[in-house]
Tab-separated table of C-alpha atoms and ligand atoms in Angstrom:
chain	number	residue	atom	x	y	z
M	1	UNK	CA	0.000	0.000	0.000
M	2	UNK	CA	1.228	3.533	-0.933
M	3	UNK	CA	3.330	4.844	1.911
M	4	UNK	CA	1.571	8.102	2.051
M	5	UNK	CA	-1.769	6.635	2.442
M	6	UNK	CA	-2.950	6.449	6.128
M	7	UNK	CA	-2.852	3.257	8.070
M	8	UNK	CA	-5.336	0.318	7.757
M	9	UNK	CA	-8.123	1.294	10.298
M	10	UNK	CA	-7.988	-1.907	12.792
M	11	UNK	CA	-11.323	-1.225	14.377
M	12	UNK	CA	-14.594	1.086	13.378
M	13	UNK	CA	-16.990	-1.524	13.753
M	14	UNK	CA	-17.671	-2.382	10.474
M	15	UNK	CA	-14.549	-4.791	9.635
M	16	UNK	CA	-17.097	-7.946	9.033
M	17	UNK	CA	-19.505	-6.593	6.241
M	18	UNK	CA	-16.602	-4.946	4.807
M	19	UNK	CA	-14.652	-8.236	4.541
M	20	UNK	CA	-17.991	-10.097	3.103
M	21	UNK	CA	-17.655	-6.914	0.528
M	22	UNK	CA	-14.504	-8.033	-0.183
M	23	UNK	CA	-15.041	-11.417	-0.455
M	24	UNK	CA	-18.305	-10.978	-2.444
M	25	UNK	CA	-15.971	-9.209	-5.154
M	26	UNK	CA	-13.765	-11.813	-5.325
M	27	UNK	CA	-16.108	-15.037	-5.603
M	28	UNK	CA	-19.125	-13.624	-7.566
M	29	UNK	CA	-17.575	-10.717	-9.576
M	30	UNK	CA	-13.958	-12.761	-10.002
M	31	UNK	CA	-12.054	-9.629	-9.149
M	32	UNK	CA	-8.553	-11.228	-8.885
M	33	UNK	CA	-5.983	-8.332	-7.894
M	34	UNK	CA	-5.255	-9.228	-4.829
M	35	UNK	CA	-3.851	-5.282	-4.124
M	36	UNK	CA	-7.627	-3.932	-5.527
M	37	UNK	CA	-9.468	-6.458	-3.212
M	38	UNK	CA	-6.876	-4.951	-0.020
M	39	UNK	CA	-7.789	-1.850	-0.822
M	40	UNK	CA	-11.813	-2.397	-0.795
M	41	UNK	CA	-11.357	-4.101	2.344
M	42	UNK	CA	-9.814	-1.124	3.843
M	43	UNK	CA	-11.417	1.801	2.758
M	44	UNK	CA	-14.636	3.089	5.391
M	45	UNK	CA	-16.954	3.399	3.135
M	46	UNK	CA	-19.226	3.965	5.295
M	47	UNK	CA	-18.131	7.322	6.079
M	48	UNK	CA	-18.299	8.353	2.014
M	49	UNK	CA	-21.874	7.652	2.441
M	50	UNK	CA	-24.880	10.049	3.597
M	51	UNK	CA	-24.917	9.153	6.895
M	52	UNK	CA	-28.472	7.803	6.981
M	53	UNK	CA	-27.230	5.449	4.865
M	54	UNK	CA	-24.175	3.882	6.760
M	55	UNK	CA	-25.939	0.574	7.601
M	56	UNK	CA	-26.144	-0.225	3.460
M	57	UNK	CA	-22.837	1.148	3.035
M	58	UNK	CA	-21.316	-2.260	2.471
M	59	UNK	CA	-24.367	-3.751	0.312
M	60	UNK	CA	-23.446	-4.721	-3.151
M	61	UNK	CA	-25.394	-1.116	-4.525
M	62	UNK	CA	-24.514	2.432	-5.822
M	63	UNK	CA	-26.289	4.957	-3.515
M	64	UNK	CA	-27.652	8.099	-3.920
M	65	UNK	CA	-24.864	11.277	-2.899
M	66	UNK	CA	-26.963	15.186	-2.656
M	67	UNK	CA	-27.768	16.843	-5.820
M	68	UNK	CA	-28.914	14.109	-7.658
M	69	UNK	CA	-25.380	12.104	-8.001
M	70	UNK	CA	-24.410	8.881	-6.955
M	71	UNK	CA	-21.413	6.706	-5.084
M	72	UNK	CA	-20.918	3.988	-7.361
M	73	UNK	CA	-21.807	0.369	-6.959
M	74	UNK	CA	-18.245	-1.327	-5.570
M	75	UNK	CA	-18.183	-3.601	-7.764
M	76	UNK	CA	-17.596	-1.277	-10.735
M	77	UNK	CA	-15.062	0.705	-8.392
M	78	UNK	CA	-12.978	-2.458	-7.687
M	79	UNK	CA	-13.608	-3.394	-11.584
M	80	UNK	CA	-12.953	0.015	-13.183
M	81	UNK	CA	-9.427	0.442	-10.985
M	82	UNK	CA	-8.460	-3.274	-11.788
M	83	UNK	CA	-8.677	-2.772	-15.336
M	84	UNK	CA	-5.926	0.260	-14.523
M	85	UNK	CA	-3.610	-2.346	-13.540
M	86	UNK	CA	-1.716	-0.366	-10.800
M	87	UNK	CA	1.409	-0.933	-9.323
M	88	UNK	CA	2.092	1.695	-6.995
M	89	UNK	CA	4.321	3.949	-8.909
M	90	UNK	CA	1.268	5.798	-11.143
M	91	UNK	CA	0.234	9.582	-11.260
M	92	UNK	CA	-3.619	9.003	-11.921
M	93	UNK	CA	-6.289	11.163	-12.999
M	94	UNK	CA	-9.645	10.986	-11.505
M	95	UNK	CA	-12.820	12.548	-13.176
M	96	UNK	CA	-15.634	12.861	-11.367
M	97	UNK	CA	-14.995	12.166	-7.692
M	98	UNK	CA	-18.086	12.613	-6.039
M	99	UNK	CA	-17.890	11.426	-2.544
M	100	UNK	CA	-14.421	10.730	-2.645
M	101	UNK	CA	-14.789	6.731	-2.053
M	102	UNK	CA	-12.791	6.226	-5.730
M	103	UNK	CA	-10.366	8.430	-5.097
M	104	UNK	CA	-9.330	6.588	-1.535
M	105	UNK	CA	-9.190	3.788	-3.276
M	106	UNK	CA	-6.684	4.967	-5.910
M	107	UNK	CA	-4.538	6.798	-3.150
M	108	UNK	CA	-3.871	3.797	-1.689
M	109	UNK	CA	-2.986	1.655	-4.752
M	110	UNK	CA	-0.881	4.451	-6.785
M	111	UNK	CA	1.312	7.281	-6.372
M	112	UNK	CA	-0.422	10.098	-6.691
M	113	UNK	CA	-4.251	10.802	-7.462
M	114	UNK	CA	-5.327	14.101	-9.303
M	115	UNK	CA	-9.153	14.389	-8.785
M	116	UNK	CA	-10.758	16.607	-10.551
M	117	UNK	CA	-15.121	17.176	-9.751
M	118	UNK	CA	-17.293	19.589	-11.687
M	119	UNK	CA	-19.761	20.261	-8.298
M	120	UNK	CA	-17.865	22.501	-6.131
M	121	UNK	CA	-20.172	21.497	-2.717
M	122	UNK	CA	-19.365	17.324	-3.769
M	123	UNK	CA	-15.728	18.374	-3.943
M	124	UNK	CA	-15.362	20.118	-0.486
M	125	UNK	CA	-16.875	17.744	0.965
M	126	UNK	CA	-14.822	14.773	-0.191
M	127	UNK	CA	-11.776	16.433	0.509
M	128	UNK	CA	-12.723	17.215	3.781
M	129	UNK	CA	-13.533	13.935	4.039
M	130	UNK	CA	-9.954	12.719	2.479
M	131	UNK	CA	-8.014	14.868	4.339
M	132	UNK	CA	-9.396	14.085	7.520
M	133	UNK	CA	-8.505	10.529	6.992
M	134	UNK	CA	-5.241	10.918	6.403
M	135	UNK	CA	-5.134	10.482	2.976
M	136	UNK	CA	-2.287	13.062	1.875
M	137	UNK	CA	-1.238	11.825	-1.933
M	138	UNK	CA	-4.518	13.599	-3.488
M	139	UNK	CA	-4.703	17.158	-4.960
M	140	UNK	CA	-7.948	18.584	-5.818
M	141	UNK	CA	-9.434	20.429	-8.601
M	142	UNK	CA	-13.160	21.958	-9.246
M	143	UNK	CA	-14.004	21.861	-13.031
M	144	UNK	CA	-14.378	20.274	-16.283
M	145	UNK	CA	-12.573	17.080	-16.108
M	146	UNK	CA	-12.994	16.479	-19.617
M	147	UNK	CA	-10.454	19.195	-20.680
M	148	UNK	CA	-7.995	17.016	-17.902
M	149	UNK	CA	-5.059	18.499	-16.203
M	150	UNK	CA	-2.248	19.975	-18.237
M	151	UNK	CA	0.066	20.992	-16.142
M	152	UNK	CA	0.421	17.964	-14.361
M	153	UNK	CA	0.200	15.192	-17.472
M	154	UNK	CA	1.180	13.239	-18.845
M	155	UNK	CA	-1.099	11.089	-16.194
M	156	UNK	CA	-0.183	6.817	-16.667
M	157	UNK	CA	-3.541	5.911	-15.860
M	158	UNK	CA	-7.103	7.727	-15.518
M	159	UNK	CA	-10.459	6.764	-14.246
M	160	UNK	CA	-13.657	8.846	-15.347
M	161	UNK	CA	-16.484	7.890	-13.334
M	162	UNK	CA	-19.254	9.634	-15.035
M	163	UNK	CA	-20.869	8.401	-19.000
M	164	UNK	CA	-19.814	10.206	-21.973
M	165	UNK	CA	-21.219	10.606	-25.745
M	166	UNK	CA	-17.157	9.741	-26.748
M	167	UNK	CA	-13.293	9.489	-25.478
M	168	UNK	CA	-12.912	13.016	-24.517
M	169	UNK	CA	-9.631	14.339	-27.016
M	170	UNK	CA	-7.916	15.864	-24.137
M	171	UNK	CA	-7.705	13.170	-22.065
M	172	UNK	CA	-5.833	10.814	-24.927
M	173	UNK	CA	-3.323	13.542	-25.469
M	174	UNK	CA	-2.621	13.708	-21.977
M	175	UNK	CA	-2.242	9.959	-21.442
M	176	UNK	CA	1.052	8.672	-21.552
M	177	UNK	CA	2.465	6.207	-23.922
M	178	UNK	CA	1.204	3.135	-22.587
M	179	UNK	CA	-1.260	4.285	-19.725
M	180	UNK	CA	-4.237	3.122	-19.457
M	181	UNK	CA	-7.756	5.398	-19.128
M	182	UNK	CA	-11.214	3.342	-17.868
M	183	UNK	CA	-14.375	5.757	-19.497
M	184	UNK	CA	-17.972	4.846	-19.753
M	185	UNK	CA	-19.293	5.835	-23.099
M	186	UNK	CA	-22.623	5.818	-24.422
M	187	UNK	CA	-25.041	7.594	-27.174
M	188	UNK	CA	-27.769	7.611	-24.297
M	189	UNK	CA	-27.000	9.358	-21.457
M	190	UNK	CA	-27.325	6.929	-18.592
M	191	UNK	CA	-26.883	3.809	-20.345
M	192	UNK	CA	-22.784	3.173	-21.076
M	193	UNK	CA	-20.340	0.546	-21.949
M	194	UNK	CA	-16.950	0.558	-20.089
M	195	UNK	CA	-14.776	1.051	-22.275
M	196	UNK	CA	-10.513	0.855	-21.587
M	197	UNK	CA	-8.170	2.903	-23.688
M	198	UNK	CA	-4.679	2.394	-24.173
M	199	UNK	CA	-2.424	4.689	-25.349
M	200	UNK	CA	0.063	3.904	-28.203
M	201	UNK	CA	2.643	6.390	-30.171
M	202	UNK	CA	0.230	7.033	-32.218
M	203	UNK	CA	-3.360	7.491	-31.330
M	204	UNK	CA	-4.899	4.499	-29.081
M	205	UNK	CA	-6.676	1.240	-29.032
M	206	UNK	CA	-10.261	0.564	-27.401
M	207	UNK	CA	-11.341	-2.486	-25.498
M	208	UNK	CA	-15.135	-3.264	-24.580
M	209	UNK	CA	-15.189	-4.335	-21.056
M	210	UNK	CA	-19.430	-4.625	-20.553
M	211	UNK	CA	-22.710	-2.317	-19.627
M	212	UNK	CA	-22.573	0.487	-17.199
M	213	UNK	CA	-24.963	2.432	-16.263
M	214	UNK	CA	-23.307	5.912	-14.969
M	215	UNK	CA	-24.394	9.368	-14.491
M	216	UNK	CA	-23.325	11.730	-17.649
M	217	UNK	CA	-20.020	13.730	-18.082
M	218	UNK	CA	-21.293	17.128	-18.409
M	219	UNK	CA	-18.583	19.186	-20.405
M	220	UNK	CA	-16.807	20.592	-23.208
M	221	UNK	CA	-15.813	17.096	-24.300
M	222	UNK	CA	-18.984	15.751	-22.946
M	223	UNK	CA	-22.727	16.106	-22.865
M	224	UNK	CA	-23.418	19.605	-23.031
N	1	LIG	N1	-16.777	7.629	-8.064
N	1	LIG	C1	-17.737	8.579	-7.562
N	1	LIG	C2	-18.851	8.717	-8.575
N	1	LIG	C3	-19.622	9.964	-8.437
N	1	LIG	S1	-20.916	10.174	-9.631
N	1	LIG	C4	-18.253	8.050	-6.255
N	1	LIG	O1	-18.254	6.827	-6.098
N	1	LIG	O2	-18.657	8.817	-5.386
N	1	LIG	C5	-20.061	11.033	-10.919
N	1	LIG	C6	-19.534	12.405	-10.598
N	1	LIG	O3	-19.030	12.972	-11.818
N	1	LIG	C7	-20.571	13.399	-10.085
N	1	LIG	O4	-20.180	13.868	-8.812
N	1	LIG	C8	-20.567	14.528	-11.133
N	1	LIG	O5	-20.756	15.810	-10.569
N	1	LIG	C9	-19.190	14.379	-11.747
N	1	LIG	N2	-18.985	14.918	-13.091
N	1	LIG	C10	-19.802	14.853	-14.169
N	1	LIG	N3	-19.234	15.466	-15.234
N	1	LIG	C11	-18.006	15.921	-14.824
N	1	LIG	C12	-16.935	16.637	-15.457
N	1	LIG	N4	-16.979	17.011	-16.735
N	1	LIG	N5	-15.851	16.923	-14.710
N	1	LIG	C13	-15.759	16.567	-13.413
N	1	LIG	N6	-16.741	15.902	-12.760
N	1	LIG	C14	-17.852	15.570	-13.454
């Protein structure tokens, strides 16, 4: 685990539906990375979720976040940063960070997370949230993720949780040779298929990696 990430949390009460989670992940949804499955049996999420809600918070569901936005399901979480294939080294990019669950789970599996959130209110919030729990290897941004993060690319692997109409341009060119970027894309604007890119020298290949159903990437390089 990333050395700047905070300690595993030995006891908050909720060690034994997190560790079904876990296990859940691994037997049903085959999730194999042994590092990805660590790292969803550490994270509270619990505490990412409204806090009416903290009794579900280890149910096999996405749940509703304010203004209309959701914390995604953990399988797709645990499936969407597998299919990053991180070692610990990575500078990642993060669009769309809502409650900040996501982006915990990158800090602890890479080097550094750049998360970038388009509603300011979800953003302070999560960092809050991040910050208080020690989690010191994320930086912040409030905008349109789709235009990325220049200054700080290229980025070796980025996650976008929220559905677009297509591969946002900006992102590719500020992918390095070789990373990887995980992106929902659809024609309809909640109904998606994950789709993996990988950069090459020149342009990038696509892989289909099945149905999602996210909330849409409102942007430039989005749905308008
Ligand atoms: N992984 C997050 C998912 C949040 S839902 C979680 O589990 O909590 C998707 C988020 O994407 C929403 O908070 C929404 O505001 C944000 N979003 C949509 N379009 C965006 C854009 N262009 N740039 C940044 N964030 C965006």
């Amino acid at each position: 685990m990333n050395a700047s990430a905070p300690n595993v949390r030995t006891s908050d009460g909720f060690e034994i539906p997190r560790g079904r989670m876990a296990a859940h992940l691994r037997s049903y949804y085959k999730i194999a990375d042994e590092r990805v499955l660590g790292a969803m049996n550490t994270v509270p999420r619990h505490l990412f979720v409204p806090s009416a809600l903290q009794s579900q918070a280890y149910k096999d569901n996405a749940l509703p976040l304010s203004v209309g936005q959701t914390i995604s399901q953990p399988f797709i979480v645990a499936r969407m940063t597998e299919l990053l294939e991180l070692n610990g080294r990575e500078r990642v990019l993060e669009i769309g960070s809502g409650s900040g669950y996501q982006t915990a789970v990158l800090a602890l599996l890479a080097r550094k997370v750049f998360a970038i959130e388009r509603i300011a209110s979800i953003a302070s919030n999560a960092k809050e949230r991040l910050m208080g729990l020690g989690y010191r290897n994320v930086s912040y941004r409030v905008g349109d993720g789709t235009l990325g993060w220049p200054i700080y690319s290229p980025f070796d692997a980025m996650l976008v949780a929220a559905g677009g109409p297509e591969v946002p341009q900006p992102l590719v060119d500020q992918l390095a040779v070789g990373g990887r970027m995980v992106i929902p894309i659809g024609s309809e604007q909640k109904v998606q298929v994950l789709v993996r890119v990988t950069r090459k020298e020149k342009g990038y290949t696509t892989e289909n990696c099945g149905p999602c159903a996210f909330v849409p990437l409102i942007g430039e390089h989005g749905w308008k």
